[in-house]
Coordinates of C-alpha atoms (C1' of nucleotides) in Angstrom, one line a residue:
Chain A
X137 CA -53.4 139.4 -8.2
X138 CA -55.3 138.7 -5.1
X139 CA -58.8 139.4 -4.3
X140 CA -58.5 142.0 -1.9
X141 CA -58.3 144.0 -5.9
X142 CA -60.6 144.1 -8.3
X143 CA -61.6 141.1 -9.9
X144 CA -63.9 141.9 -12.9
X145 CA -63.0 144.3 -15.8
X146 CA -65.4 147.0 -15.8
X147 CA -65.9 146.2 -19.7
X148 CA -66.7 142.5 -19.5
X149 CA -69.0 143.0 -16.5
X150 CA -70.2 146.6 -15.5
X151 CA -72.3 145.7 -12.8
X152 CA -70.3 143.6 -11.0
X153 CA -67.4 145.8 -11.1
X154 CA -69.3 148.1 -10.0
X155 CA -70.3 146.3 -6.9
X156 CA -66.8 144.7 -6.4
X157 CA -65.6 148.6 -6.3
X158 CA -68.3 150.0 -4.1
X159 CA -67.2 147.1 -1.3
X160 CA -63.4 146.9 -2.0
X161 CA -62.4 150.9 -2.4
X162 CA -64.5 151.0 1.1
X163 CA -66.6 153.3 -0.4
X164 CA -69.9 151.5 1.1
X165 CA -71.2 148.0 3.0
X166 CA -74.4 146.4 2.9
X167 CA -76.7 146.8 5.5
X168 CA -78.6 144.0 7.8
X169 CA -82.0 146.1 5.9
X170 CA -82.7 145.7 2.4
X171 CA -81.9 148.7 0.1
X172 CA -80.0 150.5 2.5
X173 CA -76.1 151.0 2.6
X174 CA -73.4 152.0 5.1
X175 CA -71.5 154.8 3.9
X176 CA -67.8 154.0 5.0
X177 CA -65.3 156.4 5.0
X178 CA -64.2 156.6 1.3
X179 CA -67.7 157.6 0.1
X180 CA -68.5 160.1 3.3
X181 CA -65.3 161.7 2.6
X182 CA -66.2 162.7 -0.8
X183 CA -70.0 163.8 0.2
X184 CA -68.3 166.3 3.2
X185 CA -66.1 167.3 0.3
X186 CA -69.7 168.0 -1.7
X187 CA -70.6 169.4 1.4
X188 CA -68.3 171.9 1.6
X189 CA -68.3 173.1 -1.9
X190 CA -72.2 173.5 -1.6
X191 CA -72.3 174.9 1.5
X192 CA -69.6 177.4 0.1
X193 CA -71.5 178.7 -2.9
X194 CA -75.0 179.4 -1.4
X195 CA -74.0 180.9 1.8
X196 CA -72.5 183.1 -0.4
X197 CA -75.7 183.5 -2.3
X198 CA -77.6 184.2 1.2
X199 CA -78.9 180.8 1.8
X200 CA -78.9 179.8 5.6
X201 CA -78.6 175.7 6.3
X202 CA -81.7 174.7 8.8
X203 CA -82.8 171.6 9.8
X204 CA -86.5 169.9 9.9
X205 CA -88.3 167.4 11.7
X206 CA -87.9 164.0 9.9
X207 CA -91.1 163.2 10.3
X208 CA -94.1 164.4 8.5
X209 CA -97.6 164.3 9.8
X210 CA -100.0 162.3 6.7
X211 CA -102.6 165.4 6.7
X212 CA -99.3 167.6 5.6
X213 CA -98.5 165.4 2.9
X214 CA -102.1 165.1 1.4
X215 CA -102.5 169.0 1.4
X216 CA -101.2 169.0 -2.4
X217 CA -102.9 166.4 -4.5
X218 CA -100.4 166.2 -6.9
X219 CA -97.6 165.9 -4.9
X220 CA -98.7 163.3 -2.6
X221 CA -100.2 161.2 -5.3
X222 CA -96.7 161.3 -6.6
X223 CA -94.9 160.4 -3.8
X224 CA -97.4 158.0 -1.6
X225 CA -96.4 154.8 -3.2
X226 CA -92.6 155.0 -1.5
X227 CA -93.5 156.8 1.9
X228 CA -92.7 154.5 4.5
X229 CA -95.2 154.8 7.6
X230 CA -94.0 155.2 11.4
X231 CA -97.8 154.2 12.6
X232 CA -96.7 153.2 16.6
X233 CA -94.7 155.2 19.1
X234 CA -93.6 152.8 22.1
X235 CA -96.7 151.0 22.8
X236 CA -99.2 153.6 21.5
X237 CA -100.7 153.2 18.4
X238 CA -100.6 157.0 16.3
X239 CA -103.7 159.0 15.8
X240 CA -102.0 160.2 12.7
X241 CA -99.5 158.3 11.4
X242 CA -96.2 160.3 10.4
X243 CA -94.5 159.5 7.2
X244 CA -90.3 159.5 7.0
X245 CA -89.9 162.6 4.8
X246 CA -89.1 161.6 1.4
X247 CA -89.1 165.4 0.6
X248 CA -89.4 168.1 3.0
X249 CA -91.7 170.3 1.3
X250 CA -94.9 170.2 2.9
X251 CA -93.3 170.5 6.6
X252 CA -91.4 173.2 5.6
X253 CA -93.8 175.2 3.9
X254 CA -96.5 175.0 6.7
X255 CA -93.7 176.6 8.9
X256 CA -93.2 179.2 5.9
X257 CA -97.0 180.2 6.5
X258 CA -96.0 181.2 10.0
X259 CA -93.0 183.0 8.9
X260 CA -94.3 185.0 6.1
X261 CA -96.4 188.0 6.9
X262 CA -95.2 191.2 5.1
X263 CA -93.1 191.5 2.1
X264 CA -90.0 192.2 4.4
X265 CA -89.7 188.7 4.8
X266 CA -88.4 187.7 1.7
X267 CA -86.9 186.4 0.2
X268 CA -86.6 183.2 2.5
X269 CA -83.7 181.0 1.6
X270 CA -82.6 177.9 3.3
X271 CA -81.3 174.1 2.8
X272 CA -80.8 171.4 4.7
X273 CA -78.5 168.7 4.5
X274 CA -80.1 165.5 5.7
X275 CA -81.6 161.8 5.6
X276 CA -84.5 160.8 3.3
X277 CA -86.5 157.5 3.0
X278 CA -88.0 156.3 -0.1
X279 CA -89.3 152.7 0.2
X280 CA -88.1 151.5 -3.4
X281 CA -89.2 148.4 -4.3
X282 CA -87.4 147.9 -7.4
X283 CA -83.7 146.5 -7.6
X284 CA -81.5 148.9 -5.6
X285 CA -78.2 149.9 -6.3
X286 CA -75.7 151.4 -3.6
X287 CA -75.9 155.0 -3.9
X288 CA -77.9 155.3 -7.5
X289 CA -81.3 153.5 -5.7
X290 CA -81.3 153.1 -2.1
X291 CA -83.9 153.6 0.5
X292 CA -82.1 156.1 2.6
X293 CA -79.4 158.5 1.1
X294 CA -78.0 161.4 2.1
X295 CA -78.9 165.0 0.3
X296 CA -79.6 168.7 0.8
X297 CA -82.7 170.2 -0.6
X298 CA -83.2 173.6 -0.8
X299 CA -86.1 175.7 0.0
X300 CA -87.1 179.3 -1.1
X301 CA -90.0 181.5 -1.4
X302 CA -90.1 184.8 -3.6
X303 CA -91.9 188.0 -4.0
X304 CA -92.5 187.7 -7.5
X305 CA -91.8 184.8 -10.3
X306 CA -89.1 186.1 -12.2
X307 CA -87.1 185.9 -8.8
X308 CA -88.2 182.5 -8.4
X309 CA -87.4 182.3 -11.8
X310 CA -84.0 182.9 -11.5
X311 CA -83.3 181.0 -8.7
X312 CA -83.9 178.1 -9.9
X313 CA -81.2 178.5 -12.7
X314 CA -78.6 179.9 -10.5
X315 CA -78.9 176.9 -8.4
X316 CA -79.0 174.7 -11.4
X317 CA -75.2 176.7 -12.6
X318 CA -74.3 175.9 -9.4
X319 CA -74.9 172.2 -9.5
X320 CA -73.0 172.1 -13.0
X321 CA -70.1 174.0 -11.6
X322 CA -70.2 171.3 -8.7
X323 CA -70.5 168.5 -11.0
X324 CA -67.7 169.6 -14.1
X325 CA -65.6 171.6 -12.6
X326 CA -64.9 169.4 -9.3
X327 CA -66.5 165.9 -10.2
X328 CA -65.2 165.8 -13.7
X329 CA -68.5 164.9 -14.9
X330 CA -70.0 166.3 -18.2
X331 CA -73.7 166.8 -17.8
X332 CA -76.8 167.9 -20.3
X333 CA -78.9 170.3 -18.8
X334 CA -82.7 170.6 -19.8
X335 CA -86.5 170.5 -18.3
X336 CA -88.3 167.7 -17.8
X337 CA -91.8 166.5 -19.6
X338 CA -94.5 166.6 -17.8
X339 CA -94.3 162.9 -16.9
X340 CA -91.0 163.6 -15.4
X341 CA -91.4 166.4 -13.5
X342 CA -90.9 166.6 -9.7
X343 CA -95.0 165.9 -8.2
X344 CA -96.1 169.7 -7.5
X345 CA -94.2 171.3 -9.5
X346 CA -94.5 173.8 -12.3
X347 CA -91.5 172.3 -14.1
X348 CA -88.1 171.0 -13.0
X349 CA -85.1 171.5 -14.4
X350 CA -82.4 168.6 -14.5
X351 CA -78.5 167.7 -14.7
X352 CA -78.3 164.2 -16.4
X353 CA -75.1 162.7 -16.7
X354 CA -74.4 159.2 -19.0
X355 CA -73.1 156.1 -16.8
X356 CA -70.6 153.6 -19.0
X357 CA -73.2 151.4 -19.9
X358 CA -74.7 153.7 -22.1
X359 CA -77.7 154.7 -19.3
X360 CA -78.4 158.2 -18.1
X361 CA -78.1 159.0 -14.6
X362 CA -80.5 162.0 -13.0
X363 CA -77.9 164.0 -11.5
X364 CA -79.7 166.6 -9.4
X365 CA -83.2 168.8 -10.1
X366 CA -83.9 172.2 -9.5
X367 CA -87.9 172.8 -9.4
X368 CA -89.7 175.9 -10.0
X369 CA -93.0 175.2 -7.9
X370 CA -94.8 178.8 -9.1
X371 CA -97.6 179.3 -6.3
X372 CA -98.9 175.3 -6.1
X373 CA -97.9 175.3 -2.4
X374 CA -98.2 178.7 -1.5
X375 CA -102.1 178.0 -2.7
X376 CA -102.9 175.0 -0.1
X377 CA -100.4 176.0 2.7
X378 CA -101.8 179.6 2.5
X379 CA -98.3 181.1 2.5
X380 CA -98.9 184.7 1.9
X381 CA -97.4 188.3 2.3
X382 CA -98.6 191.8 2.5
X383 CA -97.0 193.3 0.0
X384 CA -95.8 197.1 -0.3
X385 CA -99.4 197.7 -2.4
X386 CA -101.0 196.8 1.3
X387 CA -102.4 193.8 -0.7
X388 CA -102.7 190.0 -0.3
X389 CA -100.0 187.9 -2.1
X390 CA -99.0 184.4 -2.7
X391 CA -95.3 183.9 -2.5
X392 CA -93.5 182.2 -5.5
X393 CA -91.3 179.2 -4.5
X394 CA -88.6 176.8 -5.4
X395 CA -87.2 173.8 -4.3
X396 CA -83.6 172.3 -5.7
X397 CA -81.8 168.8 -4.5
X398 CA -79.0 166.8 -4.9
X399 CA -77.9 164.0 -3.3
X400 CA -75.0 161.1 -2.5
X401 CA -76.7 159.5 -5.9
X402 CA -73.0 162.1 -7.2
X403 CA -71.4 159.4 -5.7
X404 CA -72.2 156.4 -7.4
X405 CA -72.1 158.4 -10.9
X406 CA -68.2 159.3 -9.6
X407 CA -67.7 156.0 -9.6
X408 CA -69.1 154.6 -12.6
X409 CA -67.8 157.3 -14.7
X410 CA -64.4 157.7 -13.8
X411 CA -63.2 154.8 -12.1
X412 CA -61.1 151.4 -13.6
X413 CA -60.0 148.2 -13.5
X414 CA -57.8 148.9 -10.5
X415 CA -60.6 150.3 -8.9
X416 CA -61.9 154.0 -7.9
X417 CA -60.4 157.4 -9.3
X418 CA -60.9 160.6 -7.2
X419 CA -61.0 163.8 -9.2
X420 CA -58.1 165.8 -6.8
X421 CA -61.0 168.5 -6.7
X422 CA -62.8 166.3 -4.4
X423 CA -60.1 164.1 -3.0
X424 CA -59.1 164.0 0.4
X425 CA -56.2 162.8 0.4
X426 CA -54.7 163.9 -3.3
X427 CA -50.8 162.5 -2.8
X428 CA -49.8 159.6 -1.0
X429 CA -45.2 159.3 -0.7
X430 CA -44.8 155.8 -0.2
X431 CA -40.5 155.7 0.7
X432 CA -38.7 152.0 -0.9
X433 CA -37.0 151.4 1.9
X434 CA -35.1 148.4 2.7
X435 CA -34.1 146.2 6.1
X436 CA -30.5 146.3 5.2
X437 CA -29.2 149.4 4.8
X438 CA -29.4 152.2 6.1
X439 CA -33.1 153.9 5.0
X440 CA -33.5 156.8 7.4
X441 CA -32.5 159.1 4.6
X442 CA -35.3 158.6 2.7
X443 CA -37.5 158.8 5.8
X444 CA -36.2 161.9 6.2
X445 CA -36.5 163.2 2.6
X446 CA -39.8 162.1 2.7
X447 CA -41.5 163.6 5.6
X448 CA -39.8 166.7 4.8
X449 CA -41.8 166.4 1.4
X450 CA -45.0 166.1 2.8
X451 CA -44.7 168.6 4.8
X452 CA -43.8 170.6 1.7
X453 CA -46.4 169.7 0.6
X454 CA -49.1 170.4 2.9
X455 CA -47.4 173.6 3.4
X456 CA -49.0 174.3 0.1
X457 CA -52.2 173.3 0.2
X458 CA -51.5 169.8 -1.0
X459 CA -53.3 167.2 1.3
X460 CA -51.1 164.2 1.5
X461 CA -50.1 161.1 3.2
X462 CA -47.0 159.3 3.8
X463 CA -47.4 155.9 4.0
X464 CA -44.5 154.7 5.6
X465 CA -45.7 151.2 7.2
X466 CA -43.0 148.8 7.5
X467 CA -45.4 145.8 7.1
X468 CA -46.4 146.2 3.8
X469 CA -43.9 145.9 0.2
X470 CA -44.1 148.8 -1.9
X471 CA -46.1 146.9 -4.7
X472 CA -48.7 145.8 -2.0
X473 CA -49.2 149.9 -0.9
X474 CA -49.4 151.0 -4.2
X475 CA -52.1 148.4 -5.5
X476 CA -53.9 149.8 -2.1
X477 CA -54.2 153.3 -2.8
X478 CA -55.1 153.0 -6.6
X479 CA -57.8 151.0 -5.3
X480 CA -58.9 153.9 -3.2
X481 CA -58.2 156.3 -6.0
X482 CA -55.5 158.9 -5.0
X483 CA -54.6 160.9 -7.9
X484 CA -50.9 161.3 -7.2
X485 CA -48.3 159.2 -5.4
X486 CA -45.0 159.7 -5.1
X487 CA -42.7 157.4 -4.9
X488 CA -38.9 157.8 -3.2
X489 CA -36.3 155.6 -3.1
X490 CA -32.8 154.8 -3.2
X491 CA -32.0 155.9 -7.2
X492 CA -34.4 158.8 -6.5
X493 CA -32.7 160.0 -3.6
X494 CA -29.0 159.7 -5.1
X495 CA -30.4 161.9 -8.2
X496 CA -32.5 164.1 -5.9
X497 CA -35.5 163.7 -7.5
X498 CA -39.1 162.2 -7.2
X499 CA -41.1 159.4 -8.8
X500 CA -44.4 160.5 -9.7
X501 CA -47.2 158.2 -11.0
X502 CA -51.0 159.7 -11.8
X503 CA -54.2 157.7 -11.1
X504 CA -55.6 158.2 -14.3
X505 CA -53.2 156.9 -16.8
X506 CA -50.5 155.1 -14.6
X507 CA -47.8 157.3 -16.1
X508 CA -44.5 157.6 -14.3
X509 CA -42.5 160.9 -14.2
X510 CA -39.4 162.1 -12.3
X511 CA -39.0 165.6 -10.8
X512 CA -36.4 167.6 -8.8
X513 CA -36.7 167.6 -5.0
X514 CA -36.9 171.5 -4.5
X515 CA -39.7 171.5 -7.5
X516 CA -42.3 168.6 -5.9
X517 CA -44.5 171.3 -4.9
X518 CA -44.7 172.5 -8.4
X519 CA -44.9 169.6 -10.3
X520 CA -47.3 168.1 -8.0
X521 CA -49.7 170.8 -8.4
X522 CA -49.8 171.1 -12.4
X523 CA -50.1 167.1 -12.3
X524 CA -53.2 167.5 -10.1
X525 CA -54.8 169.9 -12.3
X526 CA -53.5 167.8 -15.0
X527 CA -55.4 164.8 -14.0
X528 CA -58.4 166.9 -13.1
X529 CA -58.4 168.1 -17.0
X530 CA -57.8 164.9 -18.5
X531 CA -60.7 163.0 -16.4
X532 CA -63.4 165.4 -17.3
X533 CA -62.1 165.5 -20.6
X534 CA -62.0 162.3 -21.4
X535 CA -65.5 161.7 -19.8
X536 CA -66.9 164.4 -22.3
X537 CA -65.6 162.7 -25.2
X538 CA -67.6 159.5 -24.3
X539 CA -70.2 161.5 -23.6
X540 CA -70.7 163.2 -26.7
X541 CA -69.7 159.8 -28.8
X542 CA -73.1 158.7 -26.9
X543 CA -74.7 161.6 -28.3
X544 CA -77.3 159.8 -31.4
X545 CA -79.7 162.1 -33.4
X546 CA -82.5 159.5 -35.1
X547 CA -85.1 160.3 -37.5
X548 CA -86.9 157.0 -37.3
X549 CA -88.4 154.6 -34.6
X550 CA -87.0 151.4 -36.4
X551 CA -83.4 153.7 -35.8
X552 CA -84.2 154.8 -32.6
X553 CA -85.2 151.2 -31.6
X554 CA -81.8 150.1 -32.8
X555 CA -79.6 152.7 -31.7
X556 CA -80.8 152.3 -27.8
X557 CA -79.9 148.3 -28.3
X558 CA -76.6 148.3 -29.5
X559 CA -75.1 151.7 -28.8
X560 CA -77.2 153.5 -25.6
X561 CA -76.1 156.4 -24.5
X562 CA -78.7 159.9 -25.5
X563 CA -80.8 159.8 -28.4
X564 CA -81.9 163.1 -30.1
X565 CA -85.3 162.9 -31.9
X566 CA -88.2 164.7 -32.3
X567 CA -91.3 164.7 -30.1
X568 CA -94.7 166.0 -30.9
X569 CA -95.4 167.0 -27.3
X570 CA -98.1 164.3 -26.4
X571 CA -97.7 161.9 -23.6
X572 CA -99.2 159.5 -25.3
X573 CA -96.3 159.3 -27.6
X574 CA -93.8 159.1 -24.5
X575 CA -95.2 156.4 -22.4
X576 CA -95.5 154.4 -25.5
X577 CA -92.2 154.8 -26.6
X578 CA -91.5 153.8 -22.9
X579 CA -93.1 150.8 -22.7
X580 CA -91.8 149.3 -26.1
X581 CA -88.1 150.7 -25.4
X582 CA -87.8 151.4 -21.8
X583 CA -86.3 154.6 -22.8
X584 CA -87.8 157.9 -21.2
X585 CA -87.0 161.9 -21.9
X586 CA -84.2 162.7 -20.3
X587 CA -84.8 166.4 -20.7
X588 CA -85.9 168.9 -23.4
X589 CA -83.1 171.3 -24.0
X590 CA -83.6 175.1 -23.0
X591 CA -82.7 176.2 -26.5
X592 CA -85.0 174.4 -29.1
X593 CA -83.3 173.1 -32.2
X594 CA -84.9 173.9 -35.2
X595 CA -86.4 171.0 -37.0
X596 CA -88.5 170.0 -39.6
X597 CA -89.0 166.4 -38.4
X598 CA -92.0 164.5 -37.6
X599 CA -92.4 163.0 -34.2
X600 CA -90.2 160.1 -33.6
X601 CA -93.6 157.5 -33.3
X602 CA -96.2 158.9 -34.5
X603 CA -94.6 161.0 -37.4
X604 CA -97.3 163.8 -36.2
X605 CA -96.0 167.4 -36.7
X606 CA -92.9 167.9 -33.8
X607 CA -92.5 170.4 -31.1
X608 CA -89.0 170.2 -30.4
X609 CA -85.8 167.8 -30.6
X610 CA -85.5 166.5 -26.9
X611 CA -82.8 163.9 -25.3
X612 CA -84.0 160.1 -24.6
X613 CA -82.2 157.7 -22.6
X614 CA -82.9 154.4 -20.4
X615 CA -81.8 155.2 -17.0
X616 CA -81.1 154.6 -13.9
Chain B
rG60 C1' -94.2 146.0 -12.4
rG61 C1' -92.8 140.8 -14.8
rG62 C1' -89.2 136.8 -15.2
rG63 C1' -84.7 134.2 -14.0
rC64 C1' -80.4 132.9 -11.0
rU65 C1' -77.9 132.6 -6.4
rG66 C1' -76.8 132.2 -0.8
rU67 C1' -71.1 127.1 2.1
rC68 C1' -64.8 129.8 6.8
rG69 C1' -63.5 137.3 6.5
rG70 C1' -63.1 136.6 0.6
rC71 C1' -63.2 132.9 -3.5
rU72 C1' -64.4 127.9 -4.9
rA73 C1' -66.0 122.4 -5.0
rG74 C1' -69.8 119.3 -3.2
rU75 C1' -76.6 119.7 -4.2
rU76 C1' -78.7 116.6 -10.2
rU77 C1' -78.9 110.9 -7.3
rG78 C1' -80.2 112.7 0.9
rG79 C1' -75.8 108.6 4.0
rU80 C1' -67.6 107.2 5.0
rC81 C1' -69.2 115.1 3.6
rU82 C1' -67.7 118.0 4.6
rA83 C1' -63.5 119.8 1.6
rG84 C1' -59.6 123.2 -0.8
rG85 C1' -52.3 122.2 -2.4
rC86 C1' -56.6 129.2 -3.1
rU87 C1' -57.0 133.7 -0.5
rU88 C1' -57.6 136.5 4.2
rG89 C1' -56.6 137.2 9.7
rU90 C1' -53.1 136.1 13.7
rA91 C1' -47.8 134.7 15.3
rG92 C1' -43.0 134.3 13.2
rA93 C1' -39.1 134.1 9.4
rC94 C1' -37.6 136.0 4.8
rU95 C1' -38.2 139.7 1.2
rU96 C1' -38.9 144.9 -0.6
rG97 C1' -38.6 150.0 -7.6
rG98 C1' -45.9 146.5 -8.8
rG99 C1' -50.0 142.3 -4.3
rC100 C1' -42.7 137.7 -3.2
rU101 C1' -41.8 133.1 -0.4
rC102 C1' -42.0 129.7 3.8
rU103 C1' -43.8 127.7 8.7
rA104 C1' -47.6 127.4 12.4
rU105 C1' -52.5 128.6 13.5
rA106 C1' -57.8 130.4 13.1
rG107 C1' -62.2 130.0 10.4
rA108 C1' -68.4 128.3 7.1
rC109 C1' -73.1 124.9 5.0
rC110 C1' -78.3 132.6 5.2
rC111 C1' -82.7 132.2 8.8
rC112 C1' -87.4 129.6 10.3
rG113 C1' -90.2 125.4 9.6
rG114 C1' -91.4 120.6 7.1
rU115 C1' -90.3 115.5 5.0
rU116 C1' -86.8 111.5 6.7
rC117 C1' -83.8 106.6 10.6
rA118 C1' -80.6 110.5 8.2
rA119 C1' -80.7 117.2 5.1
rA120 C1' -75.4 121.6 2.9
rU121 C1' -78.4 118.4 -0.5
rC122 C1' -85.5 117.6 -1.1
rC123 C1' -90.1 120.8 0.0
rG124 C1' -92.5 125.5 2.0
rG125 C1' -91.8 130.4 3.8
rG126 C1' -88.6 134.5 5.0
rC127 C1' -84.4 137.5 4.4
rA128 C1' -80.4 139.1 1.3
rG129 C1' -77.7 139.7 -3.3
rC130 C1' -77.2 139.6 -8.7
rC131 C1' -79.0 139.4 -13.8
rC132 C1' -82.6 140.1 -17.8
rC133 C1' -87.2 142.4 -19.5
rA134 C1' -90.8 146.7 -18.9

RNA sequence: GGGGCUGUCGGCUAGUUUGGUCUAGGCUUGUAGACUUGGGCUCUAUAGACCCCGGUUCAAAUCCGGGCAGCCCCA
């Protein structure tokens, strides 16, 4: 084993398997600036494939992709107290153009609300105008200071965020869950990765927003990771952007708005929760490139047959929607190429040699469990496809199961306390509603609300901490 | 937000405690070639580093200060 593989097991050492995969699957590079990453081709790969998906679903929906300025003028930002308290301590500042010194300095958007609805006041004037619908996919900045992580905590990443205003608030309303279906579909049925879905506390909520709804998915060692947020932002920025319609009653209206994100942060949860010791696994969903043929050839003797046979299968192959490579480069040994591509994560590669050839069959090994199978020639198309969806079934499967294992109801603190040291994961436990209690129990554990569930479980228990009578049953986690 | 650790060829590692005959590796990688090929084979030749800035000193990879970067733990 040579270093150009991964080194540490991901059970002994979590975090720096993580990092050793990140760099070695060529998923990402450090950058010369602190906090910020270069997203090679491995990780882009998978956010076009994101991308696409995404792009697919709300166009459908009647969502048009635009694109805003990246920089915000300060006086924009201020306009909602709430939202600029909550963002102001991670803006960073362009205060200098060339030699001039700003009037107003412009902030790097960290969100594009304000921008966006200012233009919105322009655009709305009758109640023909809405709905307006529109994302953008683009850059944001948000200085962290903390320990960053590539793609769970960087400065800049790469996400869309969404953007609507409504006539009334039961369409806003439901807008922001059929974006939030839309993110789970994205997440389980292409990333392979279970998620809870739930609203945020007050503490948690997105600054200037009514509430926000969230997709948390749980990371290996036991910590939740914030997989994307839908907001429903009622009329808080229609109030100080003025963004107002005339509506079929000839009167004055506020429009009712949303705003919905996720971002390349699905990356770095792809990683952690599905990949191994060997390095990265791709869901095929989201792979691009889902089969690699590598051909044993040999020097002596005669290997053009097995060229042959295997360019013919990937063209099969492609034929059918498969996207595959053939990896027929003389310089490397067949071990070497397939240590290579498990590091990069291809589901399926197929394997042809001499023995296969003679019996007219394939080799096929999946990512997932390294499991070797033969198949005819005539039925690689076939087998390849129901080992794809195979692999597809047993990663999100397997992923649910830990999740759920991870899943703790506690009736006590001294439990609850316990519980988050050895074990992680969610804890269910009952919450009287008070903030109070939540910072608290966030500054002795570290552990935050995750979400509160949209159906409430009945209970009869007391608040976790201070045993006061309990709202609901909600989800705690540390996390990322 | 608080604390700790670390930075040496492309990668990994030793040397720092006690400044000097210190630069080093029989490891890996790159390049050229040979050999091999059903799980990173082997051999030959060759290339390649003390994070940055400043200070102390006759002398700094080593000590001091600052910066930058990375990791870990706690909140």
């Amino acid at each position: 084993m040579s270093d150009t593989g991964i080194t540490v097991s991901k059970k002994d050492n979590f975090s720096e398997w993580y990092v050793e995969v990140v760099q070695k699957s060529c998923l990402a590079d450090y950058a010369p600036i602190k906090g910020c990453i270069i997203f090679r081709e491995q990780s882009y790969a998978i956010w076009e494939k994101i991308q696409e998906l995404f792009n697919k679903k709300i166009k459908s929906s009647g969502h048009k992709n635009v694109y805003f300025p990246m920089f915000i003028p300060e006086s924009f930002l201020k306009k909602e107290a709430e939202h600029f308290e909550g963002f102001v301590p991670e803006v960073a500042w362009v205060t200098q153009g060339g030699e001039t010194i700003l009037e107003e300095k412009l902030a790097i958007r960290p969100t594009s609300e304000t921008i966006i609805y200012s233009t919105f006041a322009k655009w709305i004037r009758s109640w023909r105008d809405l709905p307006i619908k529109i994302n953008q996919w683009c850059n944001v900045v948000r200085w962290e200071t903390k320990a960053t992580k590539p793609f769970l905590r960087t400065r800049e990443f790469l996400w869309q965020e969404g953007h609507t205003a409504h006539k009334t608030s039961e369409e806003a309303k439901k807008e922001v869950f059929d974006i939030l279906d839309e993110y789970k579909d994205i997440m389980e049925k292409f990333l392979a990765i279970p998620v809870l879905v739930g609203i945020k506390t007050d503490n948690e909520k997105f600054a200037g927003a009514l509430y926000t709804t969230t997709l948390e998915a749980l990371m290996p060692d036991g910590k939740a990771l914030q997989m994307g947020t839908s907001h429903n932002l009622g009329q808080n920025f229609a109030k100080v952007f003025n963004i107002e319609y005339v509506g079929e009653d000839k009167k004055n209206h506020k429009v009712w708005q949303t705003s919905w994100g996720i971002s390349t942060r699905l990356i770095g949860a792809l990683i952690m929760v599905h990949g191994d010791d060997r390095g990265l696994v791709v869901p095929p969903q989201v792979a691009s490139v889902q089969v690699v043929i590598v051909p044993i050839t040999y020097k002596k003797g005669d290997s053009s047959a097995i060229i042959e046979k295997s360019k013919e299968i990937l063209e099969n192959l492609e034929k059918n929607n498969i996207s595959a490579v053939l990896d027929d480069r003389k310089e490397y040994t067949p071990g070497w190429k397939f240590h290579e591509w498990e590091l990069k994560g291809i589901p399926i590669r197929i394997e042809i040699g001499p023995r296969d050839l003679k019996q007219n069959q394939i080799t096929l090994a999946r990512r997932d469990t390294y499991q070797k199978t033969n198949a005819k020639i005539e039925d690689t198309v076939q087998a390849t496809k129901s080992l794809l969806d195979e692999i597809q079934e047993n990663l999100y499967v397997t992923a649910k199961e830990r999740l759920l294992e991870k899943i703790t109801k506690v009736d006590d603190y001294e439990a609850f306390k316990d519980t988050l040291k050895t074990k992680g994961g969610f804890l269910k436990a009952a919450w009287c509603g008070k903030s109070s209690c939540e910072e608290k129990i966030k500054a002795e554990t570290g552990a935050t609300i995750r979400l509160k569930p949209f159906m409430k479980e009945s209970s009869t228990d007391k608040c976790i901490l201070c045993n006061e009578e309990s709202e609901e049953i909600v989800y705690f986690a540390r996390s990322y």
